[in-house]
mmCIF file of C-alpha atoms in Angstrom:
data_model
loop_
_atom_site.group_PDB
_atom_site.id
_atom_site.type_symbol
_atom_site.label_atom_id
_atom_site.label_comp_id
_atom_site.label_asym_id
_atom_site.label_seq_id
_atom_site.Cartn_x
_atom_site.Cartn_y
_atom_site.Cartn_z
ATOM 1 C CA MET A 1 19.535 -18.008 10.919
ATOM 2 C CA ILE A 2 16.068 -17.152 12.244
ATOM 3 C CA ASP A 3 17.438 -13.913 13.705
ATOM 4 C CA ASP A 4 18.732 -12.916 10.250
ATOM 5 C CA LEU A 5 15.336 -13.659 8.666
ATOM 6 C CA VAL A 6 13.503 -11.630 11.297
ATOM 7 C CA MET A 7 15.977 -8.755 10.998
ATOM 8 C CA ARG A 8 15.585 -8.558 7.210
ATOM 9 C CA ALA A 9 11.815 -8.851 7.531
ATOM 10 C CA THR A 10 11.751 -6.054 10.125
ATOM 11 C CA PHE A 11 13.823 -3.784 7.882
ATOM 12 C CA ALA A 12 11.544 -4.622 4.951
ATOM 13 C CA GLY A 13 8.446 -3.704 6.952
ATOM 14 C CA ALA A 14 10.082 -0.504 8.174
ATOM 15 C CA GLY A 15 10.950 0.501 4.617
ATOM 16 C CA LEU A 16 7.418 -0.203 3.438
ATOM 17 C CA SER A 17 5.990 1.832 6.343
ATOM 18 C CA LEU A 18 8.094 4.798 5.250
ATOM 19 C CA ALA A 19 5.972 4.940 2.082
ATOM 20 C CA THR A 20 2.597 3.656 3.300
ATOM 21 C CA GLY A 21 2.456 6.117 6.212
ATOM 22 C CA PRO A 22 2.207 9.421 4.301
ATOM 23 C CA LEU A 23 0.549 7.836 1.263
ATOM 24 C CA GLY A 24 -2.000 6.136 3.501
ATOM 25 C CA ALA A 25 -2.834 9.510 5.026
ATOM 26 C CA PHE A 26 -3.884 10.776 1.601
ATOM 27 C CA VAL A 27 -5.792 7.547 0.943
ATOM 28 C CA VAL A 28 -7.758 8.157 4.158
ATOM 29 C CA TRP A 29 -8.293 11.871 3.538
ATOM 30 C CA ARG A 30 -9.446 11.331 -0.048
ATOM 31 C CA ARG A 31 -11.464 8.193 0.793
ATOM 32 C CA MET A 32 -9.474 6.165 -1.740
ATOM 33 C CA ALA A 33 -9.566 2.830 0.108
ATOM 34 C CA TYR A 34 -11.319 0.997 -2.716
ATOM 35 C CA PHE A 35 -8.963 2.660 -5.191
ATOM 36 C CA GLY A 36 -6.047 1.094 -3.340
ATOM 37 C CA ASP A 37 -7.765 -2.294 -3.368
ATOM 38 C CA ALA A 38 -8.272 -2.196 -7.137
ATOM 39 C CA THR A 39 -4.646 -1.273 -7.750
ATOM 40 C CA ALA A 40 -3.353 -3.963 -5.394
ATOM 41 C CA HIS A 41 -5.580 -6.692 -6.824
ATOM 42 C CA ALA A 42 -4.302 -5.897 -10.303
ATOM 43 C CA ALA A 43 -0.825 -6.807 -9.074
ATOM 44 C CA ILE A 44 -1.694 -10.514 -9.360
ATOM 45 C CA LEU A 45 -2.364 -10.012 -13.063
ATOM 46 C CA GLY A 46 1.038 -8.307 -13.235
ATOM 47 C CA VAL A 47 2.624 -11.396 -11.673
ATOM 48 C CA ALA A 48 1.055 -13.592 -14.360
ATOM 49 C CA LEU A 49 2.195 -11.330 -17.204
ATOM 50 C CA ALA A 50 5.724 -11.128 -15.785
ATOM 51 C CA LEU A 51 5.925 -14.920 -15.651
ATOM 52 C CA ALA A 52 4.543 -15.270 -19.169
ATOM 53 C CA LEU A 53 7.023 -12.768 -20.607
ATOM 54 C CA ASP A 54 9.939 -13.829 -18.393
ATOM 55 C CA LEU A 55 10.205 -10.374 -16.827
ATOM 56 C CA PRO A 56 11.035 -9.358 -13.245
ATOM 57 C CA ILE A 57 7.952 -9.739 -11.046
ATOM 58 C CA THR A 58 8.327 -6.202 -9.685
ATOM 59 C CA LEU A 59 8.342 -4.730 -13.195
ATOM 60 C CA GLY A 60 5.221 -6.663 -14.189
ATOM 61 C CA THR A 61 3.305 -5.639 -11.082
ATOM 62 C CA LEU A 62 4.413 -2.023 -11.404
ATOM 63 C CA VAL A 63 3.245 -1.762 -15.040
ATOM 64 C CA VAL A 64 -0.133 -3.408 -14.400
ATOM 65 C CA ALA A 65 -0.741 -1.564 -11.118
ATOM 66 C CA LEU A 66 0.059 1.742 -12.815
ATOM 67 C CA ALA A 67 -2.250 0.883 -15.727
ATOM 68 C CA MET A 68 -5.069 0.040 -13.318
ATOM 69 C CA ALA A 69 -4.512 3.175 -11.243
ATOM 70 C CA LEU A 70 -4.490 5.397 -14.346
ATOM 71 C CA THR A 71 -7.646 3.706 -15.644
ATOM 72 C CA VAL A 72 -9.486 4.234 -12.376
ATOM 73 C CA ALA A 73 -8.292 7.843 -12.102
ATOM 74 C CA GLY A 74 -9.376 8.508 -15.694
ATOM 75 C CA LEU A 75 -12.840 7.070 -15.098
ATOM 76 C CA ALA A 76 -13.194 9.063 -11.878
ATOM 77 C CA SER A 77 -12.355 12.305 -13.679
ATOM 78 C CA ARG A 78 -15.135 11.560 -16.186
ATOM 79 C CA GLY A 79 -17.760 11.222 -13.481
ATOM 80 C CA TRP A 80 -18.262 7.458 -13.468
ATOM 81 C CA GLY A 81 -20.008 5.920 -10.453
ATOM 82 C CA MET A 82 -16.862 4.772 -8.720
ATOM 83 C CA ASP A 83 -18.235 2.297 -6.170
ATOM 84 C CA THR A 84 -19.574 -0.016 -8.864
ATOM 85 C CA THR A 85 -16.737 0.639 -11.323
ATOM 86 C CA LEU A 86 -14.050 -0.020 -8.731
ATOM 87 C CA GLY A 87 -15.822 -3.170 -7.587
ATOM 88 C CA VAL A 88 -15.943 -4.527 -11.127
ATOM 89 C CA LEU A 89 -12.334 -3.603 -11.949
ATOM 90 C CA SER A 90 -10.915 -4.776 -8.626
ATOM 91 C CA HIS A 91 -12.464 -8.230 -8.566
ATOM 92 C CA SER A 92 -12.102 -8.762 -12.304
ATOM 93 C CA ALA A 93 -8.367 -7.970 -12.205
ATOM 94 C CA LEU A 94 -7.878 -10.321 -9.262
ATOM 95 C CA ALA A 95 -9.844 -13.119 -10.939
ATOM 96 C CA PHE A 96 -8.021 -12.716 -14.264
ATOM 97 C CA GLY A 97 -4.723 -12.755 -12.408
ATOM 98 C CA LEU A 98 -5.554 -15.899 -10.449
ATOM 99 C CA VAL A 99 -6.693 -17.703 -13.586
ATOM 100 C CA ALA A 100 -3.593 -16.587 -15.505
ATOM 101 C CA VAL A 101 -1.212 -17.588 -12.704
ATOM 102 C CA SER A 102 -2.796 -21.059 -12.581
ATOM 103 C CA TRP A 103 -1.478 -21.674 -16.112
ATOM 104 C CA PHE A 104 2.009 -21.892 -14.602
ATOM 105 C CA PRO A 105 2.115 -25.159 -12.587
ATOM 106 C CA GLY A 106 5.259 -24.165 -10.699
ATOM 107 C CA VAL A 107 3.527 -21.098 -9.286
ATOM 108 C CA ARG A 108 0.327 -22.698 -8.027
ATOM 109 C CA THR A 109 1.809 -23.933 -4.766
ATOM 110 C CA ASP A 110 3.270 -20.493 -4.041
ATOM 111 C CA LEU A 111 0.143 -18.515 -4.855
ATOM 112 C CA SER A 112 -0.488 -17.658 -1.204
ATOM 113 C CA ALA A 113 2.828 -15.770 -1.180
ATOM 114 C CA TRP A 114 1.493 -13.339 -3.790
ATOM 115 C CA LEU A 115 -1.884 -13.009 -2.068
ATOM 116 C CA PHE A 116 -0.764 -12.700 1.564
ATOM 117 C CA GLY A 117 2.927 -11.902 1.275
ATOM 118 C CA ASP A 118 5.985 -13.818 2.436
ATOM 119 C CA ILE A 119 8.048 -11.257 4.281
ATOM 120 C CA LEU A 120 10.279 -13.892 5.904
ATOM 121 C CA THR A 121 11.738 -14.775 2.493
ATOM 122 C CA VAL A 122 12.898 -11.210 1.815
ATOM 123 C CA GLY A 123 16.528 -11.192 0.692
ATOM 124 C CA GLN A 124 19.201 -8.513 0.450
ATOM 125 C CA ASN A 125 18.200 -7.516 -3.090
ATOM 126 C CA ASP A 126 14.556 -7.304 -2.008
ATOM 127 C CA LEU A 127 15.548 -4.949 0.806
ATOM 128 C CA TRP A 128 17.298 -2.621 -1.640
ATOM 129 C CA LEU A 129 14.208 -2.691 -3.865
ATOM 130 C CA ILE A 130 11.772 -2.028 -1.019
ATOM 131 C CA TRP A 131 13.807 0.788 0.501
ATOM 132 C CA GLY A 132 14.533 2.293 -2.913
ATOM 133 C CA GLY A 133 10.855 2.291 -3.870
ATOM 134 C CA ALA A 134 9.823 3.615 -0.451
ATOM 135 C CA ALA A 135 12.410 6.410 -0.598
ATOM 136 C CA LEU A 136 11.169 7.358 -4.081
ATOM 137 C CA VAL A 137 7.573 7.544 -2.888
ATOM 138 C CA ALA A 138 8.489 9.460 0.267
ATOM 139 C CA ALA A 139 10.574 11.965 -1.713
ATOM 140 C CA LEU A 140 7.760 12.441 -4.230
ATOM 141 C CA LEU A 141 5.193 13.085 -1.491
ATOM 142 C CA ILE A 142 7.498 15.466 0.385
ATOM 143 C CA TRP A 143 8.163 17.395 -2.830
ATOM 144 C CA ARG A 144 4.444 17.747 -3.631
ATOM 145 C CA TRP A 145 3.196 17.828 -0.024
ATOM 146 C CA GLN A 146 1.689 21.310 0.089
ATOM 147 C CA ALA A 147 0.164 21.037 -3.370
ATOM 148 C CA LEU A 148 -1.305 17.635 -2.530
ATOM 149 C CA LEU A 149 -2.776 18.981 0.695
ATOM 150 C CA THR A 150 -4.340 21.948 -1.073
ATOM 151 C CA ALA A 151 -5.837 19.776 -3.821
ATOM 152 C CA THR A 152 -7.144 17.351 -1.196
ATOM 153 C CA LEU A 153 -8.684 20.126 0.890
ATOM 154 C CA ASN A 154 -10.454 21.994 -1.908
ATOM 155 C CA GLU A 155 -10.041 21.671 -5.666
ATOM 156 C CA GLU A 156 -11.377 25.176 -6.287
ATOM 157 C CA LEU A 157 -8.803 26.574 -3.887
ATOM 158 C CA ALA A 158 -6.149 24.555 -5.687
ATOM 159 C CA HIS A 159 -7.158 26.034 -9.046
ATOM 160 C CA ALA A 160 -7.078 29.522 -7.540
ATOM 161 C CA SER A 161 -3.562 28.833 -6.245
ATOM 162 C CA GLY A 162 -2.349 27.693 -9.655
ATOM 163 C CA ILE A 163 -2.323 24.010 -8.677
ATOM 164 C CA SER A 164 -3.698 21.355 -11.001
ATOM 165 C CA PRO A 165 -5.787 18.793 -9.042
ATOM 166 C CA ALA A 166 -5.432 16.361 -11.954
ATOM 167 C CA ARG A 167 -1.640 16.567 -11.760
ATOM 168 C CA GLU A 168 -1.660 15.977 -8.000
ATOM 169 C CA ARG A 169 -4.021 13.031 -8.493
ATOM 170 C CA LEU A 170 -1.486 11.626 -10.970
ATOM 171 C CA VAL A 171 1.263 11.978 -8.342
ATOM 172 C CA LEU A 172 -0.785 9.862 -5.938
ATOM 173 C CA VAL A 173 -1.551 7.323 -8.671
ATOM 174 C CA VAL A 174 2.154 6.855 -9.473
ATOM 175 C CA ALA A 175 3.052 6.643 -5.771
ATOM 176 C CA LEU A 176 0.339 4.051 -5.185
ATOM 177 C CA ALA A 177 1.530 1.898 -8.092
ATOM 178 C CA VAL A 178 5.126 1.960 -6.793
ATOM 179 C CA VAL A 179 3.996 1.009 -3.282
ATOM 180 C CA VAL A 180 1.943 -1.899 -4.634
ATOM 181 C CA ALA A 181 4.934 -3.166 -6.618
ATOM 182 C CA VAL A 182 7.337 -3.116 -3.659
ATOM 183 C CA ALA A 183 4.774 -4.277 -1.063
ATOM 184 C CA LEU A 184 3.608 -7.400 -2.894
ATOM 185 C CA LYS A 185 6.250 -9.647 -1.337
ATOM 186 C CA VAL A 186 5.846 -8.139 2.126
ATOM 187 C CA VAL A 187 2.076 -8.256 2.762
ATOM 188 C CA GLY A 188 0.617 -9.571 -0.500
ATOM 189 C CA ALA A 189 -2.035 -8.242 -2.871
ATOM 190 C CA LEU A 190 -4.963 -8.782 -0.502
ATOM 191 C CA LEU A 191 -3.391 -6.898 2.418
ATOM 192 C CA ILE A 192 -1.638 -3.944 0.780
ATOM 193 C CA ALA A 193 -4.673 -1.690 1.184
ATOM 194 C CA ALA A 194 -4.850 -2.611 4.882
ATOM 195 C CA MET A 195 -1.226 -1.533 5.378
ATOM 196 C CA LEU A 196 -2.085 1.779 3.737
ATOM 197 C CA ILE A 197 -5.295 2.445 5.643
ATOM 198 C CA ILE A 198 -4.962 1.044 9.171
ATOM 199 C CA PRO A 199 -1.789 2.867 10.351
ATOM 200 C CA ALA A 200 -3.054 6.151 8.859
ATOM 201 C CA ALA A 201 -6.498 5.697 10.423
ATOM 202 C CA SER A 202 -4.826 4.915 13.752
ATOM 203 C CA ALA A 203 -2.676 8.025 13.519
ATOM 204 C CA ARG A 204 -5.728 10.186 12.822
ATOM 205 C CA TRP A 205 -7.028 9.448 16.334
ATOM 206 C CA LEU A 206 -3.995 11.104 17.921
ATOM 207 C CA SER A 207 -2.809 13.732 15.425
ATOM 208 C CA ARG A 208 -3.367 17.469 15.393
ATOM 209 C CA SER A 209 -1.874 18.265 11.972
ATOM 210 C CA PRO A 210 -1.459 16.530 8.590
ATOM 211 C CA GLU A 211 2.298 16.277 9.060
ATOM 212 C CA SER A 212 2.028 14.680 12.501
ATOM 213 C CA MET A 213 -0.531 12.214 11.159
ATOM 214 C CA ALA A 214 1.799 11.136 8.329
ATOM 215 C CA LEU A 215 4.793 10.724 10.663
ATOM 216 C CA LEU A 216 2.765 8.878 13.280
ATOM 217 C CA ALA A 217 1.376 6.571 10.583
ATOM 218 C CA VAL A 218 4.967 5.658 9.641
ATOM 219 C CA ALA A 219 5.773 4.878 13.273
ATOM 220 C CA ILE A 220 2.616 2.807 13.759
ATOM 221 C CA GLY A 221 3.362 0.846 10.600
ATOM 222 C CA MET A 222 6.859 0.037 11.853
ATOM 223 C CA VAL A 223 5.589 -1.012 15.281
ATOM 224 C CA ALA A 224 2.876 -3.164 13.696
ATOM 225 C CA THR A 225 5.528 -4.900 11.584
ATOM 226 C CA ALA A 226 7.680 -5.705 14.600
ATOM 227 C CA LEU A 227 4.717 -6.908 16.684
ATOM 228 C CA GLY A 228 3.251 -8.897 13.786
ATOM 229 C CA LEU A 229 6.528 -10.711 13.174
ATOM 230 C CA GLN A 230 6.797 -11.614 16.856
ATOM 231 C CA LEU A 231 3.196 -12.877 16.797
ATOM 232 C CA SER A 232 3.995 -14.928 13.709
ATOM 233 C CA LEU A 233 7.010 -16.564 15.387
ATOM 234 C CA TRP A 234 5.162 -17.113 18.655
ATOM 235 C CA GLN A 235 1.963 -18.615 17.230
ATOM 236 C CA ASP A 236 3.363 -19.946 13.920
ATOM 237 C CA THR A 237 0.902 -17.812 11.933
ATOM 238 C CA PRO A 238 1.378 -16.272 8.456
ATOM 239 C CA ALA A 239 3.601 -13.200 8.778
ATOM 240 C CA GLY A 240 1.684 -10.846 6.446
ATOM 241 C CA PRO A 241 -1.743 -11.313 8.069
ATOM 242 C CA SER A 242 -0.112 -11.218 11.512
ATOM 243 C CA ILE A 243 1.253 -7.746 10.736
ATOM 244 C CA ILE A 244 -2.247 -6.570 9.814
ATOM 245 C CA VAL A 245 -3.661 -8.113 13.005
ATOM 246 C CA ALA A 246 -1.069 -6.166 15.000
ATOM 247 C CA ALA A 247 -1.978 -2.992 13.088
ATOM 248 C CA ALA A 248 -5.667 -3.558 13.883
ATOM 249 C CA GLY A 249 -4.804 -3.950 17.558
ATOM 250 C CA LEU A 250 -2.881 -0.671 17.490
ATOM 251 C CA PHE A 251 -5.863 0.988 15.814
ATOM 252 C CA ALA A 252 -8.085 -0.118 18.704
ATOM 253 C CA LEU A 253 -5.541 1.132 21.248
ATOM 254 C CA CYS A 254 -5.219 4.499 19.497
ATOM 255 C CA GLY A 255 -9.003 4.859 19.431
ATOM 256 C CA LEU A 256 -9.200 4.051 23.137
ATOM 257 C CA ALA A 257 -6.388 6.496 23.929
ATOM 258 C CA SER A 258 -8.166 9.203 21.950
ATOM 259 C CA ARG A 259 -11.396 8.695 23.881
ATOM 260 C CA LEU A 260 -9.638 8.677 27.241
ATOM 261 C CA ARG A 261 -7.822 11.870 26.277
ATOM 262 C CA GLY A 262 -11.136 13.434 25.334
#
């Protein structure tokens, strides 16, 4: 029974890594870490709305995460000071979500599952959802890869090449919202941004091209999932945070390997 739980959890983490690897690379390149936090924190509000309206949790989190991402992207395009704006939106969305969820007594005891994930409870339907969402994100990023790279490198160059930076920003916004929706059960709202950033930042130490960084980030995410689950079983620690701890350890190892390599 435990072997089945671990196997499903490992497949869930691998599917999530398929999306967070390349998307996390763009989050690192564009310095969108706080953007990812704001979108992920809004997912808790999506949970509350889904419960209130008797909708699927994934649908509620997707709608709210997308709304938050579009709001932040719209404010950024208008020149708002994003550090303060993102801080206000991120923490406000999380607080509103926590207050709203507390109105449902049956959910209070399970609140940690939404905040930190509960990957060991992933079922067969959840696996289809995670892999379907991850495949959608991966396909979207592969389709727009060159345009996204150009817009990330230089917006003036993108305009000169007939590429709309605003459109490519929208692609990333949609991809981020989908990842948040499918990742909520795996690592939780508070750790989604870490799963996006840490494997990509680790891969940057060892990569020589954007493509190799994205692929290596996928691999590091999968390894971190496997190691984190083993740590969780060995030390009886929460699975979601254990995965992030494993990812942080891999980041340190990649940094050390990069320095030794020179």
